[in-house]
Short mmCIF file of C-alpha atoms in Angstrom, two decimals:
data_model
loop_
_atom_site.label_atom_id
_atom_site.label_comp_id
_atom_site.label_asym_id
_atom_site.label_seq_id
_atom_site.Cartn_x
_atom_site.Cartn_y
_atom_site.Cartn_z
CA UNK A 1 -4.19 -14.16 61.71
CA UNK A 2 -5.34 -17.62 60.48
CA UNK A 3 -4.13 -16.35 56.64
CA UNK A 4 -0.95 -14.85 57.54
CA UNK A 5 0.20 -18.02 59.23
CA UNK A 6 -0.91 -19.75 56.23
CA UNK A 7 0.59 -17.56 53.87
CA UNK A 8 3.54 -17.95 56.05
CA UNK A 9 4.06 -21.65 55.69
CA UNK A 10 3.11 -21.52 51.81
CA UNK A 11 6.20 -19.79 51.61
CA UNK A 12 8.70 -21.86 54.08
CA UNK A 13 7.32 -24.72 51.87
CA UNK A 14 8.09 -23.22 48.46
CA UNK A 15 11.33 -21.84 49.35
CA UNK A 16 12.73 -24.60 51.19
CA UNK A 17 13.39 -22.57 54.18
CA UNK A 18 16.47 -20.88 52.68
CA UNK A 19 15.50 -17.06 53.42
CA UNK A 20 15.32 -18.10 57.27
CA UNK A 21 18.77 -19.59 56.71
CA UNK A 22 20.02 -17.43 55.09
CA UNK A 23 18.87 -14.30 57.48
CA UNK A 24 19.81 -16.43 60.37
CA UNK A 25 23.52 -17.24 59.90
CA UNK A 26 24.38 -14.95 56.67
CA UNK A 27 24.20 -11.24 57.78
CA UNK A 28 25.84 -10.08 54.90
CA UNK A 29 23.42 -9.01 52.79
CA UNK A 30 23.93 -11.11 49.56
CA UNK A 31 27.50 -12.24 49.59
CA UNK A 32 28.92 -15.72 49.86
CA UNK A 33 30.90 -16.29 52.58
CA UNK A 34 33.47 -18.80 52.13
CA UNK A 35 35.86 -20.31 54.82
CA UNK A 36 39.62 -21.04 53.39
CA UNK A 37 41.50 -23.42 55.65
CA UNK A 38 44.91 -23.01 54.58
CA UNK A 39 48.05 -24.42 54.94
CA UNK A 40 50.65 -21.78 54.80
CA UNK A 41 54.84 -22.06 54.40
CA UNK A 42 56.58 -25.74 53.91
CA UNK A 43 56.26 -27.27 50.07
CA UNK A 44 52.76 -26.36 49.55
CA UNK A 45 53.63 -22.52 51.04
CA UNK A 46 53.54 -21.56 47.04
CA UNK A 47 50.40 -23.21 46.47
CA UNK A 48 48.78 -21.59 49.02
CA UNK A 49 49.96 -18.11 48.30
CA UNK A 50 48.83 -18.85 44.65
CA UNK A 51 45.50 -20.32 45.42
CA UNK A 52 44.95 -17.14 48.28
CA UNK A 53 45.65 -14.53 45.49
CA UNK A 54 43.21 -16.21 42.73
CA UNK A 55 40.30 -16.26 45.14
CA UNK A 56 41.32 -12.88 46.53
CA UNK A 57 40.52 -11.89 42.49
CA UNK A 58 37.55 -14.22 42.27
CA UNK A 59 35.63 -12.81 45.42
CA UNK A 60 35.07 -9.43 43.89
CA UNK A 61 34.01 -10.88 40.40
CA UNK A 62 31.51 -13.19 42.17
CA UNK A 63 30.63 -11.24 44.69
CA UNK A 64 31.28 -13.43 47.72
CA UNK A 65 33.66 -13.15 50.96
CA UNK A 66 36.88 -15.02 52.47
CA UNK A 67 37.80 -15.51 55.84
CA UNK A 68 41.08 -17.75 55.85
CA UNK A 69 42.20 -19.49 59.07
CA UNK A 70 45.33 -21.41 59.70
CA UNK A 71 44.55 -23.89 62.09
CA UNK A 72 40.95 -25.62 63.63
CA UNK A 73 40.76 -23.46 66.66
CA UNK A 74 38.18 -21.12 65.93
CA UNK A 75 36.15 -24.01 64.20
CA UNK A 76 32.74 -24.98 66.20
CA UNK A 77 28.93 -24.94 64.98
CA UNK A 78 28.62 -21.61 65.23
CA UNK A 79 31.47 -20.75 63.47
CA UNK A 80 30.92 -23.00 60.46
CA UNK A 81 27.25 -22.19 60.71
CA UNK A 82 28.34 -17.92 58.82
CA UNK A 83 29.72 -20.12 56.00
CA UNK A 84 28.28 -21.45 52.84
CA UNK A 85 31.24 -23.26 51.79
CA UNK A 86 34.29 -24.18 52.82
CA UNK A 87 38.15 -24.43 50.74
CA UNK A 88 40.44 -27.15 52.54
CA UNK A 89 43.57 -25.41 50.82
CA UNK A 90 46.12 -28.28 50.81
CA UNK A 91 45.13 -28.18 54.78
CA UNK A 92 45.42 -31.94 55.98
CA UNK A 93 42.45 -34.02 57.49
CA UNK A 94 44.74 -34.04 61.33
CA UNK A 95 45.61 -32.29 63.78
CA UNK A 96 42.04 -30.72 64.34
CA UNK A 97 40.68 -30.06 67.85
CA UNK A 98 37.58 -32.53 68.08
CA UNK A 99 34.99 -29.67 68.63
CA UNK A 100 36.21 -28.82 65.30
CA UNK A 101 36.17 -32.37 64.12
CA UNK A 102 32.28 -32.77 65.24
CA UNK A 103 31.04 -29.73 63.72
CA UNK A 104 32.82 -30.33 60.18
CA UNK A 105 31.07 -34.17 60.06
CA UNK A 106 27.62 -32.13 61.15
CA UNK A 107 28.41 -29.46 58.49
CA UNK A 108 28.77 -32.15 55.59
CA UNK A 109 26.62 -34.51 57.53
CA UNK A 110 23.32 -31.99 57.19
CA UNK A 111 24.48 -30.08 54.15
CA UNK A 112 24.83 -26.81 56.18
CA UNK A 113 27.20 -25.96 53.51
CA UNK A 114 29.80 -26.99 50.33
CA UNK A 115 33.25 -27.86 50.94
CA UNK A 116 36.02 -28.18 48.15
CA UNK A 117 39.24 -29.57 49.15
CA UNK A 118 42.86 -30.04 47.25
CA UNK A 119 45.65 -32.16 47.53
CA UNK A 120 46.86 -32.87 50.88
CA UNK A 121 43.17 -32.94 52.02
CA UNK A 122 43.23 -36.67 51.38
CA UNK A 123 47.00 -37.10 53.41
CA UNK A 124 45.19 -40.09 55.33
CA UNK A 125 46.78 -42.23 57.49
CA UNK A 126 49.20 -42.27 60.42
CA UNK A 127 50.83 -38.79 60.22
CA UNK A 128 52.48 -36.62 63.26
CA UNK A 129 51.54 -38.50 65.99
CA UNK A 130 47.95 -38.55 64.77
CA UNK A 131 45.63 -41.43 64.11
CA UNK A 132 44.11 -41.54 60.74
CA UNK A 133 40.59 -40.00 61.23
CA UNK A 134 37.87 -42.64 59.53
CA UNK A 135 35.53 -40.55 59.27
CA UNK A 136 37.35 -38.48 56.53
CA UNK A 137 38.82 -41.72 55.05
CA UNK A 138 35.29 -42.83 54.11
CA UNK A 139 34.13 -39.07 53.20
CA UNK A 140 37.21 -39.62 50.41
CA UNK A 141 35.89 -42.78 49.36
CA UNK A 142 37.38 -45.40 51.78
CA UNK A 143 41.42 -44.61 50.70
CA UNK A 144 44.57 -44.35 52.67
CA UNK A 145 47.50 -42.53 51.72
CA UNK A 146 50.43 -44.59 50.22
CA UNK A 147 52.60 -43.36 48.27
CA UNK A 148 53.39 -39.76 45.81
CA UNK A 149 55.68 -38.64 43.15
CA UNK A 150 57.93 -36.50 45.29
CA UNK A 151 59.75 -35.68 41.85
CA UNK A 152 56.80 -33.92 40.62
CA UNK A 153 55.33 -34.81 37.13
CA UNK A 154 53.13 -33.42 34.27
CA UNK A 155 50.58 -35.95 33.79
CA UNK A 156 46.96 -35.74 31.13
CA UNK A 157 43.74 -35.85 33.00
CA UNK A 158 40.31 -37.19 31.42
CA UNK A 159 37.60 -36.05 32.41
CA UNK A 160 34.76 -38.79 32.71
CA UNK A 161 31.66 -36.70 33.79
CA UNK A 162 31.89 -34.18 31.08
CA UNK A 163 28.21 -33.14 32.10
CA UNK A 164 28.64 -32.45 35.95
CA UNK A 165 28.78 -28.95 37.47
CA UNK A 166 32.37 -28.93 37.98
CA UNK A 167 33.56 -29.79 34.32
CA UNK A 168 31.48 -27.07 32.36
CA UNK A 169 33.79 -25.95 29.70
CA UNK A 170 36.90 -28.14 30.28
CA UNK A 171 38.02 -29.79 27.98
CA UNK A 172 37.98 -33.44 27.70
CA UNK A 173 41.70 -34.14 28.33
CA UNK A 174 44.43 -31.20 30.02
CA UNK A 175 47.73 -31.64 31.14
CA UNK A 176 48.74 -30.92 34.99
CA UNK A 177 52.05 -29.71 35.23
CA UNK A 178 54.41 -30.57 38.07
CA UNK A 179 52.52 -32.34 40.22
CA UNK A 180 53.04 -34.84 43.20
CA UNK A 181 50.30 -37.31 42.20
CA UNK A 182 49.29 -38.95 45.01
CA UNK A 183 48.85 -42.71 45.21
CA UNK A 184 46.28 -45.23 47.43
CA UNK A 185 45.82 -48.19 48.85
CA UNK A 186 42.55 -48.64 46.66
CA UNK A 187 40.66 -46.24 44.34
CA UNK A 188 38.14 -44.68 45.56
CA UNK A 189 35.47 -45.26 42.67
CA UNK A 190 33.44 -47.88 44.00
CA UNK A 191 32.68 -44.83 47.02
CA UNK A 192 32.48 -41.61 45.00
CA UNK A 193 31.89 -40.13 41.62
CA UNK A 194 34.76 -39.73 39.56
CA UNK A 195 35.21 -36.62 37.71
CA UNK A 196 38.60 -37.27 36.31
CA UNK A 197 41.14 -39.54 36.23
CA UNK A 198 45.00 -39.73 35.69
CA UNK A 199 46.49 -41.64 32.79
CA UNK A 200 49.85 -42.73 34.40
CA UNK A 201 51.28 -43.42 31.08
CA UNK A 202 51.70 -39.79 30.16
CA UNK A 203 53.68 -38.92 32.93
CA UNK A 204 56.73 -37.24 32.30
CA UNK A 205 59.25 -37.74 33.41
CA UNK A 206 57.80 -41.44 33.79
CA UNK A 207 57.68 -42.81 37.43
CA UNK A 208 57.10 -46.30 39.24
CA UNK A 209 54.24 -45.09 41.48
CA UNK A 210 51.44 -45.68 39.81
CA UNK A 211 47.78 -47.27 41.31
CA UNK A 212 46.21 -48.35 38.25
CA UNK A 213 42.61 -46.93 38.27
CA UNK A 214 44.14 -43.57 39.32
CA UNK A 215 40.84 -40.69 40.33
CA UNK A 216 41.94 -37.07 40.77
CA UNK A 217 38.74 -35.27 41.08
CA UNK A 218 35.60 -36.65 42.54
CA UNK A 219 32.31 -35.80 44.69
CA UNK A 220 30.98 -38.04 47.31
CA UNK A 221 27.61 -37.82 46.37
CA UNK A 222 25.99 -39.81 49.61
CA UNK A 223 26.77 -36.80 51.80
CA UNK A 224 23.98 -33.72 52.10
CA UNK A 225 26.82 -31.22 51.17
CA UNK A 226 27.73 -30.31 47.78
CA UNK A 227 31.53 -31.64 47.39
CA UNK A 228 34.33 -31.95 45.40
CA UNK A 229 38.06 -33.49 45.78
CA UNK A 230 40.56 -31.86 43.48
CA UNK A 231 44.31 -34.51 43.93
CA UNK A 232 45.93 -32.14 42.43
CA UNK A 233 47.35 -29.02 43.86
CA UNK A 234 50.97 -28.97 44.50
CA UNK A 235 52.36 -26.36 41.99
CA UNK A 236 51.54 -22.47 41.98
CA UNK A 237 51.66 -23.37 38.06
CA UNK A 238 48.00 -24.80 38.36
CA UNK A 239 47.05 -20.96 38.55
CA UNK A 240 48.29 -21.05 35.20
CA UNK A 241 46.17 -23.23 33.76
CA UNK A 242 42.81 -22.56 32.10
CA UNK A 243 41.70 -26.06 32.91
CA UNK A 244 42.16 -25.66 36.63
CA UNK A 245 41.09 -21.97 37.29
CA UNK A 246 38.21 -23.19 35.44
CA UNK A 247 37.30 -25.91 37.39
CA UNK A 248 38.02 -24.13 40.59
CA UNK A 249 35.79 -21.72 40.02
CA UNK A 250 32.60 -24.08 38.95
CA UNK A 251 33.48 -25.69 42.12
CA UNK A 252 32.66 -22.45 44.20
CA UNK A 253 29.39 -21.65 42.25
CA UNK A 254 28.31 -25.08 42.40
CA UNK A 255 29.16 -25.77 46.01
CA UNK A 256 27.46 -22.53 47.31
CA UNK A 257 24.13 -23.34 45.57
CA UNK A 258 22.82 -25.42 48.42
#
């Protein structure tokens, strides 16, 4: 009995513990199971639908599973605890019951899971009657919300960590077409990893709202979960682009490899 316990503990240590996870809260035999919070109608309906069809097409060439909710309700421990990632699709970071609230922070907290999160993920401030949560504002770096290019523009993105996860096989500059580029009331480097930035002069048409130092993709590296902040995500059109689908889907290999 002395041996098997032994042996038993040998292999908790060399695996990490990841086989009891994974029989514990993944009783799908195999399959990633990813949770999409989406936003669905208004202007990022589009998006959505877009985004929803890609990873509809992407689950059965990476063999993994979607369960897409609307809203926070359903969102406690247990729930989040099935999941080995989760896609905030253009879903913003209010409105969420506080059960929900708790068990995200614990889920990102711990590193019970990835999380990937577009666009209006970082809408951070004052917004329908809600406070801003902090919590989220320093997950993102320490930013508020300020201002965006409500008439949409294409603008070049470089990417600055051509070696991380996310960026295998992009190339080192793309265009983003027709998007709302959101601005800040600082940039978020001096909290995160930046990706990939901006360069405002290439915007066309040209616009006045610009930031400066202007991130669009970055990864918080001092929280436990594998993460990733995409800015853009405004235009079904991204769907479109061999840049973005590719990043996308690094983002879901690399975030469910915890």
């Amino acid at each position: 009995m002395k041996k098997i316990t032994l042996l038993i503990i040998a292999f908790l240590v060399f695996t990490g513990g990841s086989a009891v996870r994974s029989q514990t809260n993944h009783p799908w035999q195999g399959k990633k199971q990813l949770l999409v919070l989406t936003e669905r109608g208004g202007q990022h309906g589009e998006f959505t639908d877009a985004g929803l069809k890609w990873i509809g097409k992407q689950s059965a060439k990476m063999n993994f599973e979607i369960t897409e909710i609307n809203n926070t309700a359903k969102i406690n421990k247990d729930f989040l605890a099935r999941f080995d990632a989760i896609i905030q699709l253009d879903y913003p970071p209010y409105g969420w019951t506080k059960d929900a609230e708790e068990s995200f922070v614990e889920y990102i907290d711990r590193g019970l899971g990835g999380w990937i999160g577009f666009h209006h993920a970082t809408l951070l401030g004052e917004f329908d009657g809600y406070p801003m949560w902090q919590w989220f504002s320093d997950f993102m770096g320490g930013i508020r919300f300020k201002n965006y290019i409500a008439s949409l523009a294409d603008g070049a993105v470089n990417v600055e960590i051509k070696t991380h996860p996310v960026m295998k096989n992009v190339a080192p500059s793309f265009v983003i077409a027709d998007d709302e580029w959101y601005t800040f009331d600082r940039s978020p480097r001096a909290n995160v990893d930046v990706l990939a930035t901006v360069d405002e002069s290439t915007y066309r048409p040209d616009s006045d709202i610009k930031m400066g130092d202007h991130p669009v993709i970055w990864t918080n590296t001092a929280k436990k979960a594998r993460n990733v902040y995409f800015l853009i995500g405004h235009s079904r059109k991204l769907f479109d682009s061999e840049a973005f689908t590719t990043m996308f889907t690094n983002a879901i290999k690399w975030t469910t490899e915890q």
